[in-house]
Amino acid sequence: HSPQPDPLAEPGRLDLTVHVDFTSLAAAAEGFEAAPLVSQAEALMALGLGEALRTASQRAGADAQRFASDRRAAEVLCEPEGLGRIRVLALAKGAPVEGLRCLRPVLG
């Protein structure tokens, strides 16, 4: 890891990961309710990534190459042995944590 002048210059090419102590982070979020940790794959799918890909595939037509690229990017973000296992912590304040859209499938 090394500092980058523009971390958004090369999306998907720079490693921007850091180790996070979620227990301390949740404890420091005074006044917020912490939802259970979920994987990035679970959060992205619950936020509509699958539906977005289905919609994109229906519109792909002449731009099938772009759709294939988008689909591969989504697969990389959701790979269970890769980026898909990154954990996501959702915090809520003034609203029930069950209302967080990304947790609905996880919380039932």
PDB file of C-alpha atoms in Angstrom:
ATOM      1  CA  HIS A   1       0.000   0.000   0.000  1.00  0.00           C
ATOM      2  CA  SER A   2       1.177   3.488  -0.781  1.00  0.00           C
ATOM      3  CA  PRO A   3      -0.527   6.893  -0.792  1.00  0.00           C
ATOM      4  CA  GLN A   4      -2.128   7.842  -4.096  1.00  0.00           C
ATOM      5  CA  PRO A   5      -2.665  11.456  -5.185  1.00  0.00           C
ATOM      6  CA  ASP A   6      -6.049  10.615  -6.730  1.00  0.00           C
ATOM      7  CA  PRO A   7      -7.577   7.372  -5.417  1.00  0.00           C
ATOM      8  CA  LEU A   8     -10.388   7.606  -7.984  1.00  0.00           C
ATOM      9  CA  ALA A   9      -8.078   7.951 -10.999  1.00  0.00           C
ATOM     10  CA  GLU A  10      -8.107   4.245 -11.841  1.00  0.00           C
ATOM     11  CA  PRO A  11     -11.277   2.615 -10.471  1.00  0.00           C
ATOM     12  CA  GLY A  12     -10.762  -1.096 -10.010  1.00  0.00           C
ATOM     13  CA  ARG A  13      -7.008  -0.923 -10.549  1.00  0.00           C
ATOM     14  CA  LEU A  14      -5.847   0.579  -7.245  1.00  0.00           C
ATOM     15  CA  ASP A  15      -6.036  -1.331  -3.973  1.00  0.00           C
ATOM     16  CA  LEU A  16      -7.900   0.994  -1.632  1.00  0.00           C
ATOM     17  CA  THR A  17      -8.607  -1.576   1.067  1.00  0.00           C
ATOM     18  CA  VAL A  18      -7.793  -1.031   4.717  1.00  0.00           C
ATOM     19  CA  HIS A  19      -8.253  -3.119   7.832  1.00  0.00           C
ATOM     20  CA  VAL A  20     -11.234  -1.917   9.848  1.00  0.00           C
ATOM     21  CA  ASP A  21     -12.043  -2.690  13.476  1.00  0.00           C
ATOM     22  CA  PHE A  22     -15.817  -2.852  13.058  1.00  0.00           C
ATOM     23  CA  THR A  23     -16.391  -3.380  16.783  1.00  0.00           C
ATOM     24  CA  SER A  24     -14.628  -0.114  17.626  1.00  0.00           C
ATOM     25  CA  LEU A  25     -16.262   1.663  14.708  1.00  0.00           C
ATOM     26  CA  ALA A  26     -19.751   0.607  15.815  1.00  0.00           C
ATOM     27  CA  ALA A  27     -18.951   1.601  19.418  1.00  0.00           C
ATOM     28  CA  ALA A  28     -17.737   5.028  18.255  1.00  0.00           C
ATOM     29  CA  ALA A  29     -20.943   5.624  16.300  1.00  0.00           C
ATOM     30  CA  GLU A  30     -22.732   6.943  19.370  1.00  0.00           C
ATOM     31  CA  GLY A  31     -26.449   7.339  18.786  1.00  0.00           C
ATOM     32  CA  PHE A  32     -26.446   5.042  15.774  1.00  0.00           C
ATOM     33  CA  GLU A  33     -27.783   1.520  15.654  1.00  0.00           C
ATOM     34  CA  ALA A  34     -25.369  -0.917  14.028  1.00  0.00           C
ATOM     35  CA  ALA A  35     -26.806  -3.566  11.765  1.00  0.00           C
ATOM     36  CA  PRO A  36     -25.198  -6.989  11.544  1.00  0.00           C
ATOM     37  CA  LEU A  37     -22.192  -7.137   9.233  1.00  0.00           C
ATOM     38  CA  VAL A  38     -22.926  -8.406   5.745  1.00  0.00           C
ATOM     39  CA  SER A  39     -20.642  -9.181   2.838  1.00  0.00           C
ATOM     40  CA  GLN A  40     -20.164  -6.724   0.006  1.00  0.00           C
ATOM     41  CA  ALA A  41     -21.782  -9.284  -2.298  1.00  0.00           C
ATOM     42  CA  GLU A  42     -24.892  -9.466  -0.084  1.00  0.00           C
ATOM     43  CA  ALA A  43     -25.117  -5.684   0.190  1.00  0.00           C
ATOM     44  CA  LEU A  44     -24.679  -5.073  -3.548  1.00  0.00           C
ATOM     45  CA  MET A  45     -27.226  -7.720  -4.494  1.00  0.00           C
ATOM     46  CA  ALA A  46     -29.720  -6.385  -1.936  1.00  0.00           C
ATOM     47  CA  LEU A  47     -29.192  -2.876  -3.290  1.00  0.00           C
ATOM     48  CA  GLY A  48     -30.247  -4.063  -6.745  1.00  0.00           C
ATOM     49  CA  LEU A  49     -27.080  -5.085  -8.581  1.00  0.00           C
ATOM     50  CA  GLY A  50     -28.710  -8.232  -9.972  1.00  0.00           C
ATOM     51  CA  GLU A  51     -31.725  -6.309 -11.221  1.00  0.00           C
ATOM     52  CA  ALA A  52     -29.479  -3.638 -12.736  1.00  0.00           C
ATOM     53  CA  LEU A  53     -27.582  -6.325 -14.650  1.00  0.00           C
ATOM     54  CA  ARG A  54     -30.833  -7.904 -15.881  1.00  0.00           C
ATOM     55  CA  THR A  55     -32.020  -4.513 -17.117  1.00  0.00           C
ATOM     56  CA  ALA A  56     -28.660  -3.840 -18.767  1.00  0.00           C
ATOM     57  CA  SER A  57     -28.735  -7.227 -20.513  1.00  0.00           C
ATOM     58  CA  GLN A  58     -32.127  -6.414 -22.016  1.00  0.00           C
ATOM     59  CA  ARG A  59     -30.780  -3.115 -23.350  1.00  0.00           C
ATOM     60  CA  ALA A  60     -27.409  -4.497 -24.411  1.00  0.00           C
ATOM     61  CA  GLY A  61     -28.274  -5.031 -28.062  1.00  0.00           C
ATOM     62  CA  ALA A  62     -25.461  -3.471 -30.075  1.00  0.00           C
ATOM     63  CA  ASP A  63     -23.421  -2.786 -26.957  1.00  0.00           C
ATOM     64  CA  ALA A  64     -22.964  -6.402 -25.892  1.00  0.00           C
ATOM     65  CA  GLN A  65     -19.268  -5.816 -25.250  1.00  0.00           C
ATOM     66  CA  ARG A  66     -20.051  -3.085 -22.699  1.00  0.00           C
ATOM     67  CA  PHE A  67     -22.586  -5.341 -20.976  1.00  0.00           C
ATOM     68  CA  ALA A  68     -20.020  -8.164 -20.810  1.00  0.00           C
ATOM     69  CA  SER A  69     -17.535  -5.763 -19.233  1.00  0.00           C
ATOM     70  CA  ASP A  70     -20.104  -4.515 -16.694  1.00  0.00           C
ATOM     71  CA  ARG A  71     -21.108  -8.078 -15.864  1.00  0.00           C
ATOM     72  CA  ARG A  72     -17.498  -9.105 -15.284  1.00  0.00           C
ATOM     73  CA  ALA A  73     -16.969  -6.073 -13.038  1.00  0.00           C
ATOM     74  CA  ALA A  74     -20.022  -7.073 -10.981  1.00  0.00           C
ATOM     75  CA  GLU A  75     -18.720 -10.636 -10.726  1.00  0.00           C
ATOM     76  CA  VAL A  76     -15.359  -9.368  -9.449  1.00  0.00           C
ATOM     77  CA  LEU A  77     -17.087  -7.214  -6.819  1.00  0.00           C
ATOM     78  CA  CYS A  78     -19.146 -10.201  -5.639  1.00  0.00           C
ATOM     79  CA  GLU A  79     -16.610 -13.070  -5.831  1.00  0.00           C
ATOM     80  CA  PRO A  80     -16.912 -14.970  -2.523  1.00  0.00           C
ATOM     81  CA  GLU A  81     -13.159 -15.585  -2.327  1.00  0.00           C
ATOM     82  CA  GLY A  82     -12.279 -12.036  -3.367  1.00  0.00           C
ATOM     83  CA  LEU A  83     -13.911  -8.635  -3.069  1.00  0.00           C
ATOM     84  CA  GLY A  84     -17.327 -10.145  -2.353  1.00  0.00           C
ATOM     85  CA  ARG A  85     -16.169 -11.173   1.111  1.00  0.00           C
ATOM     86  CA  ILE A  86     -15.333  -7.602   2.165  1.00  0.00           C
ATOM     87  CA  ARG A  87     -17.603  -6.713   5.077  1.00  0.00           C
ATOM     88  CA  VAL A  88     -20.125  -3.885   5.094  1.00  0.00           C
ATOM     89  CA  LEU A  89     -21.326  -2.147   8.243  1.00  0.00           C
ATOM     90  CA  ALA A  90     -24.560  -0.197   7.977  1.00  0.00           C
ATOM     91  CA  LEU A  91     -25.448   2.327  10.666  1.00  0.00           C
ATOM     92  CA  ALA A  92     -28.870   3.875  11.211  1.00  0.00           C
ATOM     93  CA  LYS A  93     -29.938   6.874  13.247  1.00  0.00           C
ATOM     94  CA  GLY A  94     -33.533   7.878  13.730  1.00  0.00           C
ATOM     95  CA  ALA A  95     -34.756   4.945  11.670  1.00  0.00           C
ATOM     96  CA  PRO A  96     -35.013   1.249  12.431  1.00  0.00           C
ATOM     97  CA  VAL A  97     -32.015  -0.698  11.221  1.00  0.00           C
ATOM     98  CA  GLU A  98     -34.421  -3.218   9.663  1.00  0.00           C
ATOM     99  CA  GLY A  99     -35.411  -0.467   7.224  1.00  0.00           C
ATOM    100  CA  LEU A 100     -31.962  -0.363   5.640  1.00  0.00           C
ATOM    101  CA  ARG A 101     -32.551  -1.671   2.150  1.00  0.00           C
ATOM    102  CA  CYS A 102     -29.223  -3.497   1.901  1.00  0.00           C
ATOM    103  CA  LEU A 103     -30.079  -5.671   4.923  1.00  0.00           C
ATOM    104  CA  ARG A 104     -33.618  -6.764   4.105  1.00  0.00           C
ATOM    105  CA  PRO A 105     -32.680 -10.192   2.682  1.00  0.00           C
ATOM    106  CA  VAL A 106     -30.213 -10.792   5.510  1.00  0.00           C
ATOM    107  CA  LEU A 107     -32.596  -9.839   8.314  1.00  0.00           C
ATOM    108  CA  GLY A 108     -35.538 -11.643   6.727  1.00  0.00           C
TER     109      GLY A 108
END
